[in-house]
Amino acid sequence: MAIRGDAAPVVARPRDTEPEMGGSASKQDPARARQRPLPEPKPLTQHGPAQVIAMCNQKGGVGKTTSTINLGAALVEQGRKVLLVDLDPQGALSVGLGVPAQNLDRTIYNALMERRTTLADVRVPTDIPGLDLVPSNIDLSAAEVQLVSEVAREQTLLRVLADVRDEYDYILIDCQPSLGLLTVNALTAASGVIIPLECEFFSLRGVALLVDTIEKVKERLNPDLEISGILATMYDTRTVHCREVFSRVVEAFGDTVFQTVIHRTVRFPETTVAGQPITTWAPTSSGAAAFRDLAKEVIAL
Ligand SMILES: Nc1ncnc2c1ncn2[C@@H]1O[C@H](COP(=O)(O)OP(=O)(O)OP(=O)(O)O)[C@@H](O)[C@H]1O
Ligand SMILES: [Mg+2]
């Protein structure tokens, strides 16, 4: 796959910072130009076994956690049963769902490191029926080191997920911003990877390394692994730079880029404070609509 992240930089012209007037922005919007009608998902008559998807990008602050919460909630609206796994010691996924994980005695760390603790022992329901969470807190930071001396260290998460896999349709894993052993565990347990990508030039550079890592894990540990899609986040139609970066991502990755893009809006930081997904916090917002579209795309894969 051709990665053009290292090609000449997309130079931001000064007028980038100026919002464009009237309808011209939408006419030139490469994301809008790719929009096609999405198929309505079929209702399910039974649940499981889950498709496991890792939400992964070693770059920080690109929207991994936001996408995990809101895609999960949108899949639940489609009648899917979803488990969200917080695999980041920062515990942002747990906080974003209103779970005070820093006070919990048992988290994903215990399920990974203790043979007598199962994932079912540590998962908690959220306020949204059909959406469960495996919380994490700072304890998990020790796992990265402790796992190194374990037998089959890369398969630890795969093994512990086996217990609950039949109960869910989707298991989404929120990875931390690194390509360390925890992330390799997520990639080994998953059959798909969603790469949230902020539409700015430096984001492109990191994707080449991430794709390389995904290919290595596929070769050595998990032949089933595929990139489910690249998700453009914090998309701002008004800036030329953002639109050019998006066009370049589509040039490099083609149909692997989801047609749904997540626009930059203050609604998302608000949801973190509220401890709720956008689908319940601002159900009629364009952000909620975008994640509903993304859920349709993911179900159609
Ligand atoms: N579409 C968006 N518009 C505006 N702000 C956003 C959007 N998506 C995410 N944010 C905000 O950007 C910040 C980073 O988002 P998020 O935590 O989802 O990224 P992350 O990739 O999980 O970060 P980390 O690498 O630290 O885990 C958060 O404050 C979040 O509220
Ligand atoms: Mg995060």
Coordinates of C-alpha atoms and ligand atoms in Angstrom, one line a residue:
M1 CA 0.0 0.0 0.0
A2 CA 1.4 3.4 -1.0
I3 CA 1.9 5.7 2.0
R4 CA 2.6 9.2 1.0
G5 CA 3.0 10.6 4.5
D6 CA 6.6 11.5 3.8
A7 CA 5.9 13.3 0.6
A8 CA 6.2 17.1 0.4
P9 CA 4.3 18.8 3.2
V10 CA 0.9 20.2 2.5
V11 CA 1.6 23.9 2.9
A12 CA -1.0 25.8 4.7
R13 CA -1.7 29.0 2.9
P14 CA -2.5 32.0 5.1
R15 CA -6.2 32.1 4.2
D16 CA -6.4 28.6 5.9
T17 CA -7.3 30.3 9.1
E18 CA -10.1 32.3 7.6
P19 CA -13.5 30.6 7.3
E20 CA -14.7 30.5 3.8
M21 CA -17.9 32.3 2.9
G22 CA -21.2 30.9 1.7
G23 CA -21.6 27.5 0.0
S24 CA -18.2 27.4 -1.6
A25 CA -16.8 25.3 1.2
S26 CA -19.3 22.5 0.7
K27 CA -18.7 22.5 -3.0
Q28 CA -14.9 22.0 -2.5
D29 CA -15.3 19.6 0.4
P30 CA -13.7 16.3 -0.6
A31 CA -15.4 14.5 2.2
R32 CA -18.8 15.6 1.1
A33 CA -18.0 14.6 -2.5
R34 CA -17.4 10.9 -1.3
Q35 CA -20.8 10.6 0.5
R36 CA -23.0 7.7 -0.8
P37 CA -26.2 6.4 0.7
L38 CA -25.4 3.9 3.5
P39 CA -27.3 0.6 3.8
E40 CA -29.7 0.3 6.8
P41 CA -28.4 -2.4 9.1
K42 CA -30.5 -5.5 9.5
P43 CA -31.9 -6.3 13.0
L44 CA -30.1 -9.2 14.7
T45 CA -32.0 -12.2 16.1
Q46 CA -29.1 -13.4 18.2
H47 CA -25.9 -12.1 19.5
G48 CA -22.2 -13.0 19.2
P49 CA -19.6 -14.1 18.7
A50 CA -18.1 -10.6 18.7
Q51 CA -16.0 -9.0 16.0
V52 CA -13.1 -7.5 17.8
I53 CA -11.9 -4.0 16.6
A54 CA -8.8 -2.2 17.9
M55 CA -9.1 1.6 17.9
C56 CA -5.4 2.4 17.3
N57 CA -3.0 5.3 16.5
Q58 CA 0.2 5.8 18.4
K59 CA -0.3 9.6 18.0
G60 CA -1.9 11.1 21.0
G61 CA -5.1 13.1 21.0
V62 CA -6.4 12.1 17.6
G63 CA -9.8 10.9 18.8
K64 CA -9.3 7.2 19.6
T65 CA -11.3 7.4 22.9
T66 CA -14.0 9.7 21.6
S67 CA -14.5 7.3 18.6
T68 CA -14.5 4.2 20.8
I69 CA -17.3 5.6 23.1
N70 CA -19.4 7.0 20.4
L71 CA -19.1 4.2 17.8
G72 CA -19.9 1.8 20.6
A73 CA -23.0 3.8 21.6
A74 CA -24.1 4.1 18.0
L75 CA -23.8 0.3 17.4
V76 CA -25.9 -0.2 20.5
E77 CA -28.6 2.0 18.9
Q78 CA -28.6 -0.5 16.0
G79 CA -29.5 -3.3 18.4
R80 CA -25.9 -4.6 18.7
K81 CA -24.4 -5.7 22.0
V82 CA -21.1 -4.0 22.6
L83 CA -18.2 -4.3 25.0
L84 CA -15.7 -1.4 25.3
V85 CA -12.3 -2.3 26.6
D86 CA -10.1 0.5 28.1
L87 CA -6.6 -0.6 27.3
D88 CA -5.0 2.8 28.3
P89 CA -3.7 3.4 31.8
Q90 CA -5.0 7.0 31.5
G91 CA -8.5 5.5 31.8
A92 CA -10.1 8.2 29.6
L93 CA -12.6 5.7 28.2
S94 CA -13.8 4.8 31.7
V95 CA -14.0 8.5 32.7
G96 CA -15.8 9.4 29.4
L97 CA -18.5 6.9 30.4
G98 CA -18.8 8.3 33.9
V99 CA -17.1 5.3 35.5
P100 CA -14.7 6.4 38.3
A101 CA -12.1 3.8 37.5
Q102 CA -9.4 5.3 39.7
N103 CA -11.3 4.0 42.7
L104 CA -11.9 0.5 41.4
D105 CA -10.0 -2.4 43.0
R106 CA -10.3 -4.6 39.9
T107 CA -9.8 -3.5 36.4
I108 CA -8.5 -4.9 33.1
Y109 CA -5.1 -5.1 34.8
N110 CA -6.4 -7.8 37.1
A111 CA -7.9 -9.8 34.3
L112 CA -4.7 -9.6 32.3
M113 CA -2.3 -10.5 35.1
E114 CA -4.2 -12.8 37.5
R115 CA -5.3 -16.2 36.4
R116 CA -8.2 -16.3 38.8
T117 CA -9.7 -13.1 37.6
T118 CA -11.8 -13.2 34.5
L119 CA -13.0 -10.4 32.2
A120 CA -16.5 -11.0 33.4
D121 CA -15.3 -10.3 37.0
V122 CA -14.1 -6.8 36.1
R123 CA -16.5 -5.5 33.4
V124 CA -19.2 -3.1 34.5
P125 CA -22.5 -2.0 32.8
T126 CA -22.8 1.6 31.6
D127 CA -25.9 3.8 31.8
I128 CA -26.7 2.6 28.3
P129 CA -28.3 -0.8 28.2
G130 CA -26.3 -3.1 25.9
L131 CA -23.1 -1.2 26.3
D132 CA -20.6 -2.7 28.9
L133 CA -17.2 -1.5 29.8
V134 CA -14.0 -3.1 31.0
P135 CA -12.4 -0.2 32.9
S136 CA -8.8 0.7 33.4
N137 CA -6.7 2.9 35.6
I138 CA -3.1 3.7 36.3
D139 CA -2.6 0.1 37.5
L140 CA -2.4 -1.0 33.9
S141 CA 0.9 0.9 33.4
A142 CA 2.6 -1.9 35.3
A143 CA 1.2 -4.5 32.9
E144 CA 3.4 -3.3 30.0
V145 CA 6.5 -4.3 32.0
Q146 CA 5.1 -7.4 33.8
L147 CA 3.7 -8.9 30.6
V148 CA 7.2 -9.1 29.1
S149 CA 8.1 -12.1 31.2
E150 CA 4.8 -14.0 30.6
V151 CA 4.5 -17.0 28.3
A152 CA 2.6 -16.0 25.1
R153 CA 2.7 -12.4 26.2
E154 CA 1.2 -11.0 23.0
Q155 CA -1.8 -13.3 23.3
T156 CA -2.9 -12.4 26.8
L157 CA -5.8 -10.1 25.9
L158 CA -6.9 -12.6 23.2
R159 CA -7.1 -15.3 25.8
V160 CA -9.0 -13.2 28.4
L161 CA -11.5 -11.9 25.8
A162 CA -12.4 -15.5 24.9
D163 CA -14.6 -15.7 28.0
V164 CA -17.1 -13.1 27.0
R165 CA -16.8 -13.0 23.2
D166 CA -20.0 -15.0 22.6
E167 CA -22.1 -12.4 24.6
Y168 CA -21.3 -9.4 22.3
D169 CA -21.5 -8.5 18.7
Y170 CA -18.7 -6.0 18.9
I171 CA -15.7 -5.6 21.2
L172 CA -14.0 -2.2 20.7
I173 CA -10.5 -1.8 22.3
D174 CA -9.4 1.7 23.1
C175 CA -5.6 1.7 22.7
Q176 CA -3.1 4.0 24.4
P177 CA -1.0 6.3 22.2
S178 CA 2.0 3.9 21.8
L179 CA 2.9 0.8 19.8
G180 CA 4.1 -1.1 22.9
L181 CA 3.1 -4.5 24.2
L182 CA -0.4 -3.5 25.2
T183 CA -1.2 -2.2 21.8
V184 CA 0.4 -5.4 20.2
N185 CA -2.0 -7.4 22.5
A186 CA -4.9 -5.4 21.1
L187 CA -3.8 -6.0 17.5
T188 CA -3.4 -9.7 18.3
A189 CA -6.8 -10.0 19.8
A190 CA -8.6 -8.0 17.0
S191 CA -9.7 -8.9 13.5
G192 CA -10.1 -5.3 12.5
V193 CA -8.3 -2.0 13.2
I194 CA -9.9 1.4 13.0
I195 CA -7.3 4.2 12.7
P196 CA -8.7 7.6 13.9
L197 CA -6.7 10.2 12.1
E198 CA -6.7 14.0 12.7
C199 CA -6.7 15.9 9.5
E200 CA -3.3 17.6 9.8
F201 CA 0.0 17.0 8.0
F202 CA 1.9 15.4 10.9
S203 CA -0.8 12.8 11.3
L204 CA 0.1 11.3 7.9
R205 CA 3.7 10.6 8.9
G206 CA 2.8 8.3 11.8
V207 CA 0.3 6.3 9.8
A208 CA 3.1 4.7 7.8
L209 CA 4.7 3.3 11.0
L210 CA 1.3 2.1 12.3
V211 CA 0.5 0.3 9.0
D212 CA 4.0 -1.3 9.2
T213 CA 3.3 -2.5 12.8
I214 CA -0.2 -3.8 11.8
E215 CA 1.5 -5.8 8.9
K216 CA 4.1 -7.2 11.2
V217 CA 1.5 -8.4 13.7
K218 CA -0.6 -9.9 10.8
E219 CA 2.5 -11.8 9.6
R220 CA 3.8 -13.0 12.9
L221 CA 0.9 -13.3 15.3
N222 CA -2.6 -12.7 13.8
P223 CA -3.2 -13.6 10.1
D224 CA -6.8 -12.5 10.4
L225 CA -5.9 -8.9 11.1
E226 CA -7.2 -6.3 8.6
I227 CA -7.5 -2.5 8.6
S228 CA -11.2 -1.9 8.9
G229 CA -10.9 1.7 8.0
I230 CA -9.3 5.1 8.5
L231 CA -11.5 7.6 10.2
A232 CA -10.9 11.3 9.6
T233 CA -11.5 13.1 12.9
M234 CA -11.5 16.8 13.9
Y235 CA -12.3 17.5 10.3
D236 CA -12.8 21.2 9.6
T237 CA -14.3 22.0 6.2
R238 CA -13.3 25.6 6.5
T239 CA -9.6 25.0 6.2
V240 CA -7.8 24.3 3.0
H241 CA -5.1 22.4 4.9
C242 CA -7.6 20.0 6.4
R243 CA -9.3 19.3 3.1
E244 CA -5.9 18.8 1.4
V245 CA -4.7 16.3 4.0
F246 CA -8.0 14.4 3.7
S247 CA -7.7 14.2 -0.1
R248 CA -4.2 12.9 0.4
V249 CA -5.3 10.3 2.8
V250 CA -8.0 9.2 0.3
E251 CA -5.4 9.1 -2.5
A252 CA -3.1 6.8 -0.4
F253 CA -5.7 4.6 1.1
G254 CA -8.7 4.7 -1.2
D255 CA -11.8 2.9 0.0
T256 CA -10.1 2.0 3.3
V257 CA -11.0 5.6 4.4
F258 CA -14.5 5.7 5.9
Q259 CA -16.8 8.0 4.0
T260 CA -18.0 9.3 7.4
V261 CA -15.8 12.1 8.8
I262 CA -16.1 13.4 12.3
H263 CA -16.1 17.2 12.3
R264 CA -14.4 19.3 14.9
T265 CA -17.0 20.5 17.4
V266 CA -17.0 21.5 21.0
R267 CA -19.7 19.0 21.6
F268 CA -17.1 16.2 21.9
P269 CA -15.1 17.8 24.8
E270 CA -18.5 18.5 26.4
T271 CA -19.5 14.8 26.3
T272 CA -16.4 13.9 28.3
V273 CA -17.4 16.2 31.1
A274 CA -20.9 14.8 30.9
G275 CA -19.6 11.2 31.1
Q276 CA -21.9 10.2 28.2
P277 CA -21.7 9.4 24.5
I278 CA -22.8 12.1 22.1
T279 CA -25.7 10.0 21.0
T280 CA -27.4 10.5 24.4
W281 CA -25.8 13.9 25.4
A282 CA -26.7 15.7 22.1
P283 CA -28.8 13.1 20.2
T284 CA -29.8 15.5 17.4
S285 CA -26.4 17.0 16.9
S286 CA -24.4 16.5 13.7
G287 CA -21.7 14.7 15.7
A288 CA -24.3 12.1 16.8
A289 CA -25.5 11.7 13.2
A290 CA -21.9 11.1 12.1
F291 CA -21.3 8.3 14.5
R292 CA -24.6 6.7 13.5
D293 CA -23.4 6.8 9.9
L294 CA -20.0 5.3 11.0
A295 CA -21.9 2.5 12.8
K296 CA -23.7 1.7 9.5
E297 CA -20.4 1.6 7.7
V298 CA -18.8 -0.7 10.3
I299 CA -21.8 -3.1 10.3
A300 CA -21.7 -3.2 6.5
L301 CA -18.0 -4.2 6.4
Ligands
LIG1 N1 -14.3 15.8 16.6 C1 -13.8 16.5 17.7 N2 -13.9 17.9 17.8 C2 -13.4 18.5 18.8 N3 -12.7 18.0 19.8 C3 -12.5 16.7 19.8 C4 -13.0 15.8 18.7 N4 -12.7 14.5 19.0 C5 -12.0 14.6 20.1 N5 -11.9 15.8 20.6 C6 -11.2 16.2 21.9 O1 -9.9 16.1 21.7 C7 -9.2 15.5 22.8 C8 -8.6 14.2 22.5 O2 -9.5 13.3 22.1 P1 -9.4 11.7 22.5 O3 -9.2 11.6 24.0 O4 -10.6 11.0 22.0 O5 -8.1 11.3 21.7 P2 -7.2 10.0 22.0 O6 -6.6 9.7 20.6 O7 -8.0 9.0 22.6 O8 -6.1 10.6 22.9 P3 -4.9 9.8 23.7 O9 -3.9 9.5 22.6 O10 -4.4 10.7 24.7 O11 -5.6 8.6 24.2 C9 -10.3 15.4 23.9 O12 -10.3 16.5 24.7 C10 -11.6 15.3 23.0 O13 -12.7 15.8 23.7
MG2 MG -7.5 7.9 24.4

